[in-house]
Amino acid sequence: MVQAVHSHFGRLDVWLHMVGGYKGGAAVPAFDPADLRAMLEQHLYTTLNTARAVVPLLTAARWGRIVAVTAAGGQTTPASNAPYNIGKAAQDALIGTLANELKGSGVTANSIVIRAIAPVQPGDTARAKESDPAEIAAAMLWLCSEAAAAVN
């Protein structure tokens, strides 16, 4: 997929990584190992495999932006949510590692941490903990701009 985009446009400037899905709801001693494998495949390995294809193209061009959407569970690690927390924490660690590896290359790597993505209607306080897609898009646009060159 990455090579097809690069071949078609002759360049690749931005990688927006928005993978979602949830399997969890169990404490460490009780979770199904298949749930952990599913979360690692979805959150860590999709990020890793895409990074391995995208990063060489961005660094060769000496400019690029990587923005991953992630969830607070990777940092806050709520109880009884082990598979999801572990998958998101691994994704967060990968993006952080990329940010450090890419310093000085003209390429940045950042994460946007959200809770859930859902449209929020004006005055709808019941959904206040959900992230408005327009706010997420605005943050992505800024992180992909030249104005955010020092944010890594």
PDB file of C-alpha atoms in Angstrom:
ATOM      1  CA  MET A   1       0.000   0.000   0.000  1.00  0.00           C
ATOM      2  CA  VAL A   2       2.758   2.458   0.965  1.00  0.00           C
ATOM      3  CA  GLN A   3       4.706   1.768  -2.220  1.00  0.00           C
ATOM      4  CA  ALA A   4       1.541   2.187  -4.300  1.00  0.00           C
ATOM      5  CA  VAL A   5       0.914   5.632  -2.772  1.00  0.00           C
ATOM      6  CA  HIS A   6       4.539   6.634  -3.246  1.00  0.00           C
ATOM      7  CA  SER A   7       4.601   5.399  -6.838  1.00  0.00           C
ATOM      8  CA  HIS A   8       1.339   7.138  -7.727  1.00  0.00           C
ATOM      9  CA  PHE A   9       2.164  10.531  -6.204  1.00  0.00           C
ATOM     10  CA  GLY A  10       5.958  10.391  -6.400  1.00  0.00           C
ATOM     11  CA  ARG A  11       6.239  11.267  -2.717  1.00  0.00           C
ATOM     12  CA  LEU A  12       4.850  10.603   0.729  1.00  0.00           C
ATOM     13  CA  ASP A  13       4.659  13.448   3.244  1.00  0.00           C
ATOM     14  CA  VAL A  14       2.302  12.375   6.015  1.00  0.00           C
ATOM     15  CA  TRP A  15       1.270   9.160   7.718  1.00  0.00           C
ATOM     16  CA  LEU A  16      -1.903   9.427   9.800  1.00  0.00           C
ATOM     17  CA  HIS A  17      -2.336   6.203  11.764  1.00  0.00           C
ATOM     18  CA  MET A  18      -5.862   5.692  13.046  1.00  0.00           C
ATOM     19  CA  VAL A  19      -6.389   2.098  14.072  1.00  0.00           C
ATOM     20  CA  GLY A  20      -9.148   1.302  16.524  1.00  0.00           C
ATOM     21  CA  GLY A  21     -10.741  -1.605  18.221  1.00  0.00           C
ATOM     22  CA  TYR A  22     -11.181  -3.035  21.669  1.00  0.00           C
ATOM     23  CA  LYS A  23     -10.795  -6.356  23.402  1.00  0.00           C
ATOM     24  CA  GLY A  24     -10.306  -6.180  27.098  1.00  0.00           C
ATOM     25  CA  GLY A  25     -12.473  -6.087  30.131  1.00  0.00           C
ATOM     26  CA  ALA A  26     -10.396  -8.564  32.115  1.00  0.00           C
ATOM     27  CA  ALA A  27      -7.767  -8.417  34.841  1.00  0.00           C
ATOM     28  CA  VAL A  28      -4.244  -9.703  34.253  1.00  0.00           C
ATOM     29  CA  PRO A  29      -4.774 -13.170  35.818  1.00  0.00           C
ATOM     30  CA  ALA A  30      -8.036 -13.710  33.937  1.00  0.00           C
ATOM     31  CA  PHE A  31      -7.729 -12.331  30.394  1.00  0.00           C
ATOM     32  CA  ASP A  32      -7.801 -14.615  27.393  1.00  0.00           C
ATOM     33  CA  PRO A  33      -4.348 -14.673  25.743  1.00  0.00           C
ATOM     34  CA  ALA A  34      -6.109 -14.503  22.378  1.00  0.00           C
ATOM     35  CA  ASP A  35      -7.451 -11.078  23.361  1.00  0.00           C
ATOM     36  CA  LEU A  36      -3.922  -9.848  24.082  1.00  0.00           C
ATOM     37  CA  ARG A  37      -2.671 -11.219  20.752  1.00  0.00           C
ATOM     38  CA  ALA A  38      -5.544  -9.464  18.969  1.00  0.00           C
ATOM     39  CA  MET A  39      -4.739  -6.137  20.655  1.00  0.00           C
ATOM     40  CA  LEU A  40      -1.016  -6.437  19.907  1.00  0.00           C
ATOM     41  CA  GLU A  41      -1.779  -7.285  16.267  1.00  0.00           C
ATOM     42  CA  GLN A  42      -4.191  -4.387  15.955  1.00  0.00           C
ATOM     43  CA  HIS A  43      -2.357  -1.654  17.840  1.00  0.00           C
ATOM     44  CA  LEU A  44       1.337  -2.551  17.886  1.00  0.00           C
ATOM     45  CA  TYR A  45       1.938  -4.572  14.743  1.00  0.00           C
ATOM     46  CA  THR A  46      -0.140  -2.421  12.372  1.00  0.00           C
ATOM     47  CA  THR A  47       1.835   0.575  13.616  1.00  0.00           C
ATOM     48  CA  LEU A  48       5.184  -1.232  13.421  1.00  0.00           C
ATOM     49  CA  ASN A  49       4.647  -2.699   9.967  1.00  0.00           C
ATOM     50  CA  THR A  50       3.480   0.607   8.519  1.00  0.00           C
ATOM     51  CA  ALA A  51       6.354   2.477  10.188  1.00  0.00           C
ATOM     52  CA  ARG A  52       8.880   0.128   8.630  1.00  0.00           C
ATOM     53  CA  ALA A  53       7.460   0.967   5.195  1.00  0.00           C
ATOM     54  CA  VAL A  54       6.870   4.716   5.697  1.00  0.00           C
ATOM     55  CA  VAL A  55       9.868   5.927   7.723  1.00  0.00           C
ATOM     56  CA  PRO A  56      12.544   5.224   5.066  1.00  0.00           C
ATOM     57  CA  LEU A  57      10.559   7.240   2.493  1.00  0.00           C
ATOM     58  CA  LEU A  58      10.061  10.172   4.867  1.00  0.00           C
ATOM     59  CA  THR A  59      13.676  10.260   6.034  1.00  0.00           C
ATOM     60  CA  ALA A  60      14.959  10.023   2.452  1.00  0.00           C
ATOM     61  CA  ALA A  61      12.877  13.116   1.640  1.00  0.00           C
ATOM     62  CA  ARG A  62      14.186  14.845   4.826  1.00  0.00           C
ATOM     63  CA  TRP A  63      10.634  15.933   5.686  1.00  0.00           C
ATOM     64  CA  GLY A  64       7.538  14.190   6.941  1.00  0.00           C
ATOM     65  CA  ARG A  65       4.939  13.903   9.640  1.00  0.00           C
ATOM     66  CA  ILE A  66       3.730  10.866  11.546  1.00  0.00           C
ATOM     67  CA  VAL A  67       0.591  11.237  13.662  1.00  0.00           C
ATOM     68  CA  ALA A  68      -0.962   8.305  15.488  1.00  0.00           C
ATOM     69  CA  VAL A  69      -4.296   8.384  17.258  1.00  0.00           C
ATOM     70  CA  THR A  70      -4.089   6.488  20.507  1.00  0.00           C
ATOM     71  CA  ALA A  71      -6.064   6.119  23.726  1.00  0.00           C
ATOM     72  CA  ALA A  72      -5.456   7.085  27.328  1.00  0.00           C
ATOM     73  CA  GLY A  73      -5.506   3.433  28.445  1.00  0.00           C
ATOM     74  CA  GLY A  74      -1.900   3.067  27.373  1.00  0.00           C
ATOM     75  CA  GLN A  75      -0.892   5.621  30.017  1.00  0.00           C
ATOM     76  CA  THR A  76      -3.636   5.462  32.650  1.00  0.00           C
ATOM     77  CA  THR A  77      -3.906   1.650  32.607  1.00  0.00           C
ATOM     78  CA  PRO A  78      -7.366   1.264  34.190  1.00  0.00           C
ATOM     79  CA  ALA A  79      -7.985  -1.966  36.069  1.00  0.00           C
ATOM     80  CA  SER A  80      -9.578  -4.947  34.349  1.00  0.00           C
ATOM     81  CA  ASN A  81      -8.618  -3.742  30.886  1.00  0.00           C
ATOM     82  CA  ALA A  82      -5.282  -5.509  30.476  1.00  0.00           C
ATOM     83  CA  PRO A  83      -5.255  -6.588  26.794  1.00  0.00           C
ATOM     84  CA  TYR A  84      -6.293  -3.163  25.514  1.00  0.00           C
ATOM     85  CA  ASN A  85      -3.992  -1.263  27.892  1.00  0.00           C
ATOM     86  CA  ILE A  86      -1.003  -3.395  26.913  1.00  0.00           C
ATOM     87  CA  GLY A  87      -1.708  -3.024  23.174  1.00  0.00           C
ATOM     88  CA  LYS A  88      -2.037   0.753  23.408  1.00  0.00           C
ATOM     89  CA  ALA A  89       1.018   1.102  25.685  1.00  0.00           C
ATOM     90  CA  ALA A  90       3.083  -0.832  23.137  1.00  0.00           C
ATOM     91  CA  GLN A  91       1.850   1.452  20.342  1.00  0.00           C
ATOM     92  CA  ASP A  92       2.681   4.520  22.453  1.00  0.00           C
ATOM     93  CA  ALA A  93       6.183   3.192  23.132  1.00  0.00           C
ATOM     94  CA  LEU A  94       6.747   2.641  19.424  1.00  0.00           C
ATOM     95  CA  ILE A  95       5.673   6.187  18.472  1.00  0.00           C
ATOM     96  CA  GLY A  96       7.856   7.598  21.273  1.00  0.00           C
ATOM     97  CA  THR A  97      10.801   5.562  20.049  1.00  0.00           C
ATOM     98  CA  LEU A  98      10.252   6.833  16.497  1.00  0.00           C
ATOM     99  CA  ALA A  99      10.126  10.427  17.763  1.00  0.00           C
ATOM    100  CA  ASN A 100      13.536   9.976  19.379  1.00  0.00           C
ATOM    101  CA  GLU A 101      15.034   8.140  16.415  1.00  0.00           C
ATOM    102  CA  LEU A 102      13.816  10.811  13.979  1.00  0.00           C
ATOM    103  CA  LYS A 103      15.142  13.869  15.834  1.00  0.00           C
ATOM    104  CA  GLY A 104      16.991  16.157  13.457  1.00  0.00           C
ATOM    105  CA  SER A 105      15.796  14.311  10.351  1.00  0.00           C
ATOM    106  CA  GLY A 106      13.021  16.724   9.350  1.00  0.00           C
ATOM    107  CA  VAL A 107      10.470  14.050  10.257  1.00  0.00           C
ATOM    108  CA  THR A 108       8.346  14.207  13.410  1.00  0.00           C
ATOM    109  CA  ALA A 109       6.317  11.519  15.182  1.00  0.00           C
ATOM    110  CA  ASN A 110       3.478  12.376  17.542  1.00  0.00           C
ATOM    111  CA  SER A 111       0.450  10.788  19.165  1.00  0.00           C
ATOM    112  CA  ILE A 112      -2.937  12.309  19.822  1.00  0.00           C
ATOM    113  CA  VAL A 113      -4.433  10.723  22.935  1.00  0.00           C
ATOM    114  CA  ILE A 114      -8.210  10.517  22.987  1.00  0.00           C
ATOM    115  CA  ARG A 115     -10.915   8.606  24.831  1.00  0.00           C
ATOM    116  CA  ALA A 116     -13.502   7.752  22.181  1.00  0.00           C
ATOM    117  CA  ILE A 117     -14.308   9.308  18.837  1.00  0.00           C
ATOM    118  CA  ALA A 118     -17.874  10.454  18.448  1.00  0.00           C
ATOM    119  CA  PRO A 119     -19.609  13.590  17.232  1.00  0.00           C
ATOM    120  CA  VAL A 120     -20.494  15.819  20.141  1.00  0.00           C
ATOM    121  CA  GLN A 121     -23.611  17.904  19.728  1.00  0.00           C
ATOM    122  CA  PRO A 122     -23.575  21.408  21.230  1.00  0.00           C
ATOM    123  CA  GLY A 123     -24.793  21.277  24.809  1.00  0.00           C
ATOM    124  CA  ASP A 124     -24.537  17.471  24.991  1.00  0.00           C
ATOM    125  CA  THR A 125     -22.832  17.091  28.369  1.00  0.00           C
ATOM    126  CA  ALA A 126     -23.476  13.338  28.520  1.00  0.00           C
ATOM    127  CA  ARG A 127     -20.869  12.808  25.795  1.00  0.00           C
ATOM    128  CA  ALA A 128     -18.333  15.348  27.033  1.00  0.00           C
ATOM    129  CA  LYS A 129     -15.648  12.689  27.508  1.00  0.00           C
ATOM    130  CA  GLU A 130     -15.740  11.772  23.816  1.00  0.00           C
ATOM    131  CA  SER A 131     -13.497  13.502  21.288  1.00  0.00           C
ATOM    132  CA  ASP A 132     -15.055  15.546  18.521  1.00  0.00           C
ATOM    133  CA  PRO A 133     -13.707  14.425  15.115  1.00  0.00           C
ATOM    134  CA  ALA A 134     -13.290  18.068  14.059  1.00  0.00           C
ATOM    135  CA  GLU A 135     -11.013  18.719  17.050  1.00  0.00           C
ATOM    136  CA  ILE A 136      -8.947  15.626  16.257  1.00  0.00           C
ATOM    137  CA  ALA A 137      -8.666  16.701  12.603  1.00  0.00           C
ATOM    138  CA  ALA A 138      -7.578  20.207  13.626  1.00  0.00           C
ATOM    139  CA  ALA A 139      -4.865  18.775  15.870  1.00  0.00           C
ATOM    140  CA  MET A 140      -3.709  16.507  13.040  1.00  0.00           C
ATOM    141  CA  LEU A 141      -3.579  19.377  10.570  1.00  0.00           C
ATOM    142  CA  TRP A 142      -1.481  21.427  12.957  1.00  0.00           C
ATOM    143  CA  LEU A 143       0.896  18.545  13.745  1.00  0.00           C
ATOM    144  CA  CYS A 144       1.338  18.015   9.991  1.00  0.00           C
ATOM    145  CA  SER A 145       2.149  21.664   9.378  1.00  0.00           C
ATOM    146  CA  GLU A 146       5.492  23.428   9.281  1.00  0.00           C
ATOM    147  CA  ALA A 147       4.385  25.304  12.433  1.00  0.00           C
ATOM    148  CA  ALA A 148       4.726  22.023  14.362  1.00  0.00           C
ATOM    149  CA  ALA A 149       8.244  21.218  13.128  1.00  0.00           C
ATOM    150  CA  ALA A 150       9.654  21.349  16.675  1.00  0.00           C
ATOM    151  CA  VAL A 151       6.899  19.167  18.181  1.00  0.00           C
ATOM    152  CA  ASN A 152       8.196  15.628  18.299  1.00  0.00           C
TER     153      ASN A 152
END
